Coordinates of C-alpha atoms in Angstrom, one line a residue:
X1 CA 187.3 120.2 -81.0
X2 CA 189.2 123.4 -80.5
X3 CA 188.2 123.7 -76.9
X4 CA 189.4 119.7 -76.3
X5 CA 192.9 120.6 -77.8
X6 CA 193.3 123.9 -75.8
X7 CA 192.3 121.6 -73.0
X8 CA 194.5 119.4 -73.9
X9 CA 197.5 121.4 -74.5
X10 CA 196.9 122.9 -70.9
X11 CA 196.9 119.6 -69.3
X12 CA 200.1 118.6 -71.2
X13 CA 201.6 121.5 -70.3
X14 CA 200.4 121.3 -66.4
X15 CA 201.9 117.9 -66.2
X16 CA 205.0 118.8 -67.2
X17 CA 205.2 121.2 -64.7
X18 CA 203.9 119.0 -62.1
X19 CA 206.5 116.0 -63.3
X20 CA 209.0 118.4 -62.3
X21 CA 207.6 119.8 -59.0
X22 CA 206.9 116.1 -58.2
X23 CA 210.7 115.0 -58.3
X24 CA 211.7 117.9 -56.0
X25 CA 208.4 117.0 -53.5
X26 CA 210.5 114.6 -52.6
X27 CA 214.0 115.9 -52.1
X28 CA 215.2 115.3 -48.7
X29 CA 214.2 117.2 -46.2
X30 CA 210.8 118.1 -47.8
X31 CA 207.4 117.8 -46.2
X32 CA 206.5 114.8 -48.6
X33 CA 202.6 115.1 -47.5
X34 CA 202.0 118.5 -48.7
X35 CA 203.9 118.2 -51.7
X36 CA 202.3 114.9 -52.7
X37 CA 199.1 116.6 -52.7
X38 CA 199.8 120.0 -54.6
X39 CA 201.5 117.1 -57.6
X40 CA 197.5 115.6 -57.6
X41 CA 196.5 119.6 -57.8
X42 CA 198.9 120.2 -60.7
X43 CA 198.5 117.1 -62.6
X44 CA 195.2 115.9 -62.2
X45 CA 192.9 119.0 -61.6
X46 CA 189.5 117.0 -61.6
X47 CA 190.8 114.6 -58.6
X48 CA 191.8 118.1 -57.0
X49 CA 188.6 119.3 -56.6
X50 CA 186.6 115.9 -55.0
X51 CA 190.0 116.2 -52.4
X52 CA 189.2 119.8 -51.7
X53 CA 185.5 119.0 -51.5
X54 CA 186.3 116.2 -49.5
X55 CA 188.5 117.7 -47.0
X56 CA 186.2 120.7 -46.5
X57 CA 183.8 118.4 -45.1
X58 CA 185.9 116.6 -43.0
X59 CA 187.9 118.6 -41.4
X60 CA 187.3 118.9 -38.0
X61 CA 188.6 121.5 -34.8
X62 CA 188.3 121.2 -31.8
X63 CA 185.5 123.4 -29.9
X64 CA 185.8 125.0 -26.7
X65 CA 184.1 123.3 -23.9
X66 CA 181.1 125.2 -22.4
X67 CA 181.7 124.0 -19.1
X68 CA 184.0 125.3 -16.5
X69 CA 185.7 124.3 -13.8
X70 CA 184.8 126.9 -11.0
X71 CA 180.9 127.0 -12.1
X72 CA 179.6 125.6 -8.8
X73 CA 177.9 121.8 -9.7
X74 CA 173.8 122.9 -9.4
X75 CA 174.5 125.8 -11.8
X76 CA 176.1 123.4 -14.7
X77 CA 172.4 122.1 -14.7
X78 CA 171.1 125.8 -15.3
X79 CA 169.8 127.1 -18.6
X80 CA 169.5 130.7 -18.2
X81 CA 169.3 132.9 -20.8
X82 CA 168.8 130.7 -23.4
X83 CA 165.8 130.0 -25.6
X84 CA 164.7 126.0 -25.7
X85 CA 162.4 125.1 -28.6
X86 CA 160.2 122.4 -28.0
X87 CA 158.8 120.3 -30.9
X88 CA 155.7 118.3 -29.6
X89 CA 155.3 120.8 -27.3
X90 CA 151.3 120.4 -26.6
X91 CA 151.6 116.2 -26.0
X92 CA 152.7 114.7 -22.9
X93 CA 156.8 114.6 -22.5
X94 CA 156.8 118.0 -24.4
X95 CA 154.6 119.8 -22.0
X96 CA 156.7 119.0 -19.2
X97 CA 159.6 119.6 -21.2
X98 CA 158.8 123.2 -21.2
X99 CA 158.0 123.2 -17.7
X100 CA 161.5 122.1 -16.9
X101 CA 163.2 124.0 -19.2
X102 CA 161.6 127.7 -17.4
X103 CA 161.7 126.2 -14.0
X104 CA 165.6 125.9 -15.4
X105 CA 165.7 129.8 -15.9
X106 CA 165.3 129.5 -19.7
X107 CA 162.4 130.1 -22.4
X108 CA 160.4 128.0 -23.7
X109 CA 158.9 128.0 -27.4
X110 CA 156.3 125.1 -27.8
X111 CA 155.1 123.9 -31.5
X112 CA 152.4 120.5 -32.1
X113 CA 150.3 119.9 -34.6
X114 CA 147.0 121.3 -33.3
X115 CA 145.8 125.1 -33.4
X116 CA 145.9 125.5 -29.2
X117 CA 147.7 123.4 -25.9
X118 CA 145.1 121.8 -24.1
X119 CA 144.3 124.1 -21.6
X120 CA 144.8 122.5 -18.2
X121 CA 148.4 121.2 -18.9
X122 CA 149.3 124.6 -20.6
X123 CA 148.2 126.4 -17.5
X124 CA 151.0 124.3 -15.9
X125 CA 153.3 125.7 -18.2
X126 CA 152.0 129.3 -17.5
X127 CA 152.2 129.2 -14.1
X128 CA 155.8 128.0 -14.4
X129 CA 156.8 130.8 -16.5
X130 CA 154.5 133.4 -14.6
X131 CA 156.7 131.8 -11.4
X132 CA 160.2 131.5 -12.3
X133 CA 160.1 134.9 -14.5
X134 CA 160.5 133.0 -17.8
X135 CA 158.6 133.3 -21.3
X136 CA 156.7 130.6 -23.0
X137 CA 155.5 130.9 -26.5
X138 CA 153.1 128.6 -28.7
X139 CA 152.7 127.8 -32.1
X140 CA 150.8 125.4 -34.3
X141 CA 153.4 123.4 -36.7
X142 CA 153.5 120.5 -38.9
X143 CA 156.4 118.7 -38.3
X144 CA 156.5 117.0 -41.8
X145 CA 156.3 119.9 -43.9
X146 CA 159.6 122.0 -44.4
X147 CA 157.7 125.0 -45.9
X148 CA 155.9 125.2 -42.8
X149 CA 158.8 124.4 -40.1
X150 CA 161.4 127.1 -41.9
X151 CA 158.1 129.4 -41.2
X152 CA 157.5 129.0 -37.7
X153 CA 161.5 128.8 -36.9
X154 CA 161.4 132.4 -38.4
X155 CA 158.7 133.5 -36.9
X156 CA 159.0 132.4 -33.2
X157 CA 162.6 133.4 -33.5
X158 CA 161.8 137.2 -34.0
X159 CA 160.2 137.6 -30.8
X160 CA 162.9 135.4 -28.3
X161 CA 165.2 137.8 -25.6
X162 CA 167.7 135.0 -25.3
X163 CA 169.5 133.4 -27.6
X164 CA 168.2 129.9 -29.1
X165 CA 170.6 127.4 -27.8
X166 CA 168.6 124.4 -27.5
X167 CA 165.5 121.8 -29.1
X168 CA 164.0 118.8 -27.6
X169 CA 162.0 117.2 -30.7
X170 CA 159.3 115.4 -28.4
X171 CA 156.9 114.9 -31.6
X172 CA 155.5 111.6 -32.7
X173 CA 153.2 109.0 -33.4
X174 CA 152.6 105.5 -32.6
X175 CA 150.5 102.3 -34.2
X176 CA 149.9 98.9 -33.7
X177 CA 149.1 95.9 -35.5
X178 CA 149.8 92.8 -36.9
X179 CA 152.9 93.5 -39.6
X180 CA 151.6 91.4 -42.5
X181 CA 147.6 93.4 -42.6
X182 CA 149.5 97.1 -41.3
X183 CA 148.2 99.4 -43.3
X184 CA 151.4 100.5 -45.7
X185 CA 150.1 104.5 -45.2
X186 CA 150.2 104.5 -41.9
X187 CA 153.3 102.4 -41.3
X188 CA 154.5 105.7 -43.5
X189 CA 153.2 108.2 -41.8
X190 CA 154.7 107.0 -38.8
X191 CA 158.1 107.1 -40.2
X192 CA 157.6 110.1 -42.3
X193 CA 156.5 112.1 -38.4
X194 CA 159.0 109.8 -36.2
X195 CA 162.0 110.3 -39.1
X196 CA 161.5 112.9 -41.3
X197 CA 159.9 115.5 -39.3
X198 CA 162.4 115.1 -36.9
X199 CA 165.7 115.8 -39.2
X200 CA 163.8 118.6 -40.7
X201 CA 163.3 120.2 -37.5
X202 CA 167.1 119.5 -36.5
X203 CA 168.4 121.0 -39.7
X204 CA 166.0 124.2 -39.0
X205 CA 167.3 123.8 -35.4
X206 CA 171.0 123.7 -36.9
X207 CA 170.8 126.6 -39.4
X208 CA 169.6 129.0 -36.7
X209 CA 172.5 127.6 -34.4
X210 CA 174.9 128.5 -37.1
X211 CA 173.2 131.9 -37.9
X212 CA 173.5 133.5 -34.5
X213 CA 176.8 131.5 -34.3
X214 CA 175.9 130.0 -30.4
X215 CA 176.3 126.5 -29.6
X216 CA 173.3 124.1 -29.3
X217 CA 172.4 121.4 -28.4
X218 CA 169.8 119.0 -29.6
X219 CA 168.0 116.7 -27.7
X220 CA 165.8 113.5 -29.7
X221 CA 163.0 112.1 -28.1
X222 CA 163.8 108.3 -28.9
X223 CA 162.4 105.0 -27.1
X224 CA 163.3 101.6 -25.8
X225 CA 161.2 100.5 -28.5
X226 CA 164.5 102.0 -30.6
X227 CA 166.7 98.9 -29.0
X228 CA 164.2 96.1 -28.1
X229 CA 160.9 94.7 -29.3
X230 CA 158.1 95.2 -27.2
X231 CA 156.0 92.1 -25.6
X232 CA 152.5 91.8 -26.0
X233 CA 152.2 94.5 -28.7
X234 CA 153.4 93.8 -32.5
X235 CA 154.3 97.6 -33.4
X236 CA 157.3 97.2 -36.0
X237 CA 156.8 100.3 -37.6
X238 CA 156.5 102.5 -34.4
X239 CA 160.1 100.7 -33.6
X240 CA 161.6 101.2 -36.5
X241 CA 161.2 104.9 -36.7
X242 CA 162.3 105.0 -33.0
X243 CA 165.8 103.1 -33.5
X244 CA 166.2 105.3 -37.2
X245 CA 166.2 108.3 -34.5
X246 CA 168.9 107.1 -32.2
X247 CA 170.8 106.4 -35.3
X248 CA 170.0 109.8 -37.0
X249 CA 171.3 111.4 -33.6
X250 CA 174.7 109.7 -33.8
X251 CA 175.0 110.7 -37.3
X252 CA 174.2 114.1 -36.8
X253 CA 177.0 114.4 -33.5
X254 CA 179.2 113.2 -35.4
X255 CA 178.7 115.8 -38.1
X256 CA 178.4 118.7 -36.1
X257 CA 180.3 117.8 -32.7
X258 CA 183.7 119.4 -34.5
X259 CA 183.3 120.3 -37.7
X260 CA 185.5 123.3 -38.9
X261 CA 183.4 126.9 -39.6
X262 CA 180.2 126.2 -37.5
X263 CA 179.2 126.2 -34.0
X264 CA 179.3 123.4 -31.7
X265 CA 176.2 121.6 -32.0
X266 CA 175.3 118.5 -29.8
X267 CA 173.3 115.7 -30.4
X268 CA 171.7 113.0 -28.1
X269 CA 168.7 110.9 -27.7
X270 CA 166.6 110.1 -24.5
X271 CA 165.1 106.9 -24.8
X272 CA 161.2 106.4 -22.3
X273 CA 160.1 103.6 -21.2
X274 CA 156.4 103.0 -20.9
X275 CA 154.6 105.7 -20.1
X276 CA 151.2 107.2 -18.7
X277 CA 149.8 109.3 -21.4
X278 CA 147.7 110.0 -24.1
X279 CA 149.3 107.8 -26.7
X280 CA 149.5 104.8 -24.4
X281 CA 146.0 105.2 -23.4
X282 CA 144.4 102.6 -25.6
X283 CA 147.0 99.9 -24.7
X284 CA 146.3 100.6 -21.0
X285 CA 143.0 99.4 -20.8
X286 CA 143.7 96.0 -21.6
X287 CA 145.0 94.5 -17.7
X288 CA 146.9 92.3 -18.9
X289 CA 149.0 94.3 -21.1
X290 CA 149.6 96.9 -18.5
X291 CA 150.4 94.0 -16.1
X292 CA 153.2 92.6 -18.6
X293 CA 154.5 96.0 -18.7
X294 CA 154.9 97.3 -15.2
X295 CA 156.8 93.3 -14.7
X296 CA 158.6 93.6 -17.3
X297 CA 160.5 96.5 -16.1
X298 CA 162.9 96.4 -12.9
X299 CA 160.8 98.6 -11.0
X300 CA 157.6 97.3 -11.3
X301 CA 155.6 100.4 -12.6
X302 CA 155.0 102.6 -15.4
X303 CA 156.7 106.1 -16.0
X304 CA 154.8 109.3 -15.7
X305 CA 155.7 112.2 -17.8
X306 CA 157.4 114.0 -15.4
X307 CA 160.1 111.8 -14.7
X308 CA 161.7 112.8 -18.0
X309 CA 162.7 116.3 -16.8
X310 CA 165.5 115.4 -15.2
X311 CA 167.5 113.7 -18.1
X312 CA 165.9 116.7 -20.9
X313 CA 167.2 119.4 -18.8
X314 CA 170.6 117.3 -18.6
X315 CA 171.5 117.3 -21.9
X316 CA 170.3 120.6 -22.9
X317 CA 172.7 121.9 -19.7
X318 CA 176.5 122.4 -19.4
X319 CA 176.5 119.5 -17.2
X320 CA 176.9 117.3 -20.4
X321 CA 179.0 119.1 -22.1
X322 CA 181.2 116.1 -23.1
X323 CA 177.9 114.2 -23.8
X324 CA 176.9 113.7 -27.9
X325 CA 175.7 110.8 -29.8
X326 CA 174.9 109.1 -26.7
X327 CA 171.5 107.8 -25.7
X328 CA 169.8 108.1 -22.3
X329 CA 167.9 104.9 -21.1
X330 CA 165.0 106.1 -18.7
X331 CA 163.2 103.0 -18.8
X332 CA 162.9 101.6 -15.0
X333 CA 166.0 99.0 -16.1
X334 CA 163.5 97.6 -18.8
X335 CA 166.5 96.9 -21.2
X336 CA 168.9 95.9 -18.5
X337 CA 167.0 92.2 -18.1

């Protein structure tokens, strides 16, 4: 009871006070903005501290732009001296990833889920490096598990000449199957890779940016799947988790594009088409699938990996440095119908 009435006596006392400093707030003359808010400090000192909190995390500044106007047009697609890390960097997209990022003149840092690369497509990769006088590194990383991402971050970060400036989170898994038998565990485990291992390994990605105060930027791995459904194939789930990731990436540029006390940080998503790989494999063999698919698109075909390079490299360059929270279609005009 004593503590309440010395409380109480304090906030009698304050409101006095800010009774007074309220009337002159508003004199003419005065900045009336300012002053309204130190009469909420003074008279209602709980409110106070949400508005501080709350104005701490939205106040914004504007960053410097990392592109110049005298840097000749091929070099604003260069990535020299910068460290990429590459998150599903032993599948498909994420090997040639890396090889596009050290044909670029940067490093590359590959993580995926099993112990080694598979060895003719990491050759690829070596040969690149071994060609264009660039590093590559590989580790073995769970995605989902934030003990074990924070671990590899750490420890692939201790052994990088150039500064880490950039991730392409390539890793994911897919599913098919009619919605009402889909196994409930596996419809999570696709979110819970897709999702959550991706915003784990963005705020890992983000908490290095910050720590060696560089700029990044941050490039999501989404799919067309993300904005329409796919014919011939019920795979809710898989979509789902693809259009959460588009969405995640908007949310995340706009939290770090110019918020005050951290780095610059971009955030986009590149969105595939069908592709040739390892995941799609299964669908492939049945002709008429792959049929639908190559017509359903306005060029007739299916992607290859490769053809990815082009827009990675892109937005982990200069050359969009007024690019965040915007989403690449490279999908042979498959959602332009």
């Amino acid at each position: 009871m004593q503590s309440f009435a010395n409380n109480l006596s304090i906030r009698v006392s304050v409101s006095a006070k800010a009774d007074q400093e309220f009337d002159a707030a508003f004199a003419p003359g005065r900045d009336k903005g300012k002053n309204t808010y130190r009469y909420v400090l003074l008279r209602f000192p709980l409110l106070s501290f949400f508005m501080i909190r709350t104005m701490s995390v939205n106040h914004r500044e504007t960053k410097p732009s990392l592109a110049h106007a005298t840097t000749p047009t091929p070099d604003l697609f260069r990535i020299d001296g910068r460290t990429v890390l590459i998150t599903g960097g032993g599948g498909a997209v994420g090997l040639e990833a890396a090889r596009a990022v050290l044909e670029s003149g940067g490093d590359a840092i590959c993580k995926d889920r099993q112990e080694k690369p598979l060895e003719v497509p990491w050759r690829t990769v070596l040969a690149a490096s071994k060609k264009y006088g660039t590093r590559a590194w590989y580790y073995q990383c769970d995605v989902t598990n934030e003990e074990n991402v924070r671990h590899v971050f750490k420890t692939s970060m201790e052994g990088i000449r150039f500064p880490f400036r950039g991730m392409v989170a390539c890793a994911g898994i897919s599913g098919d199957g009619a919605t009402i038998d889909f196994p409930i565990d596996k419809a999570k485990r696709i979110l819970e890779v897709n999702v959550t291992g991706s915003l784990i390994c963005a705020q890992a990605a983000s908490r290095e940016f910050q720590q060696q105060g560089a700029p990044g930027s941050i490039v999501f791995i989404a799919s067309m799947s993300g904005h329409i459904s796919n014919k011939g194939l019920d795979t809710a789930a898989y979509n789902s988790s693809k259009s959460a990731v588009v969405q995640m990436a908007r949310s995340l540029a706009a939290e770090w594009g110019s918020r005050a006390g951290i780095p610059l940080i971009r955030v986009n998503t590149v969105s595939p088409g069908y592709i040739r790989t390892r995941m799609s494999e299964a669908s492939l063999k049945d002709p008429e699938i792959e049929k639908k698919w190559m017509e359903d698109n306005m060029l007739m075909r299916l992607s290859e990996a490769h053809e990815y390079r082009g827009a990675i490299v892109f937005l982990l360059s200069d050359a969009s440095s007024f690019m965040t929270g915007s989403d690449i279609k490279v999908d042979g005009g498959h959602t332009a119908w």
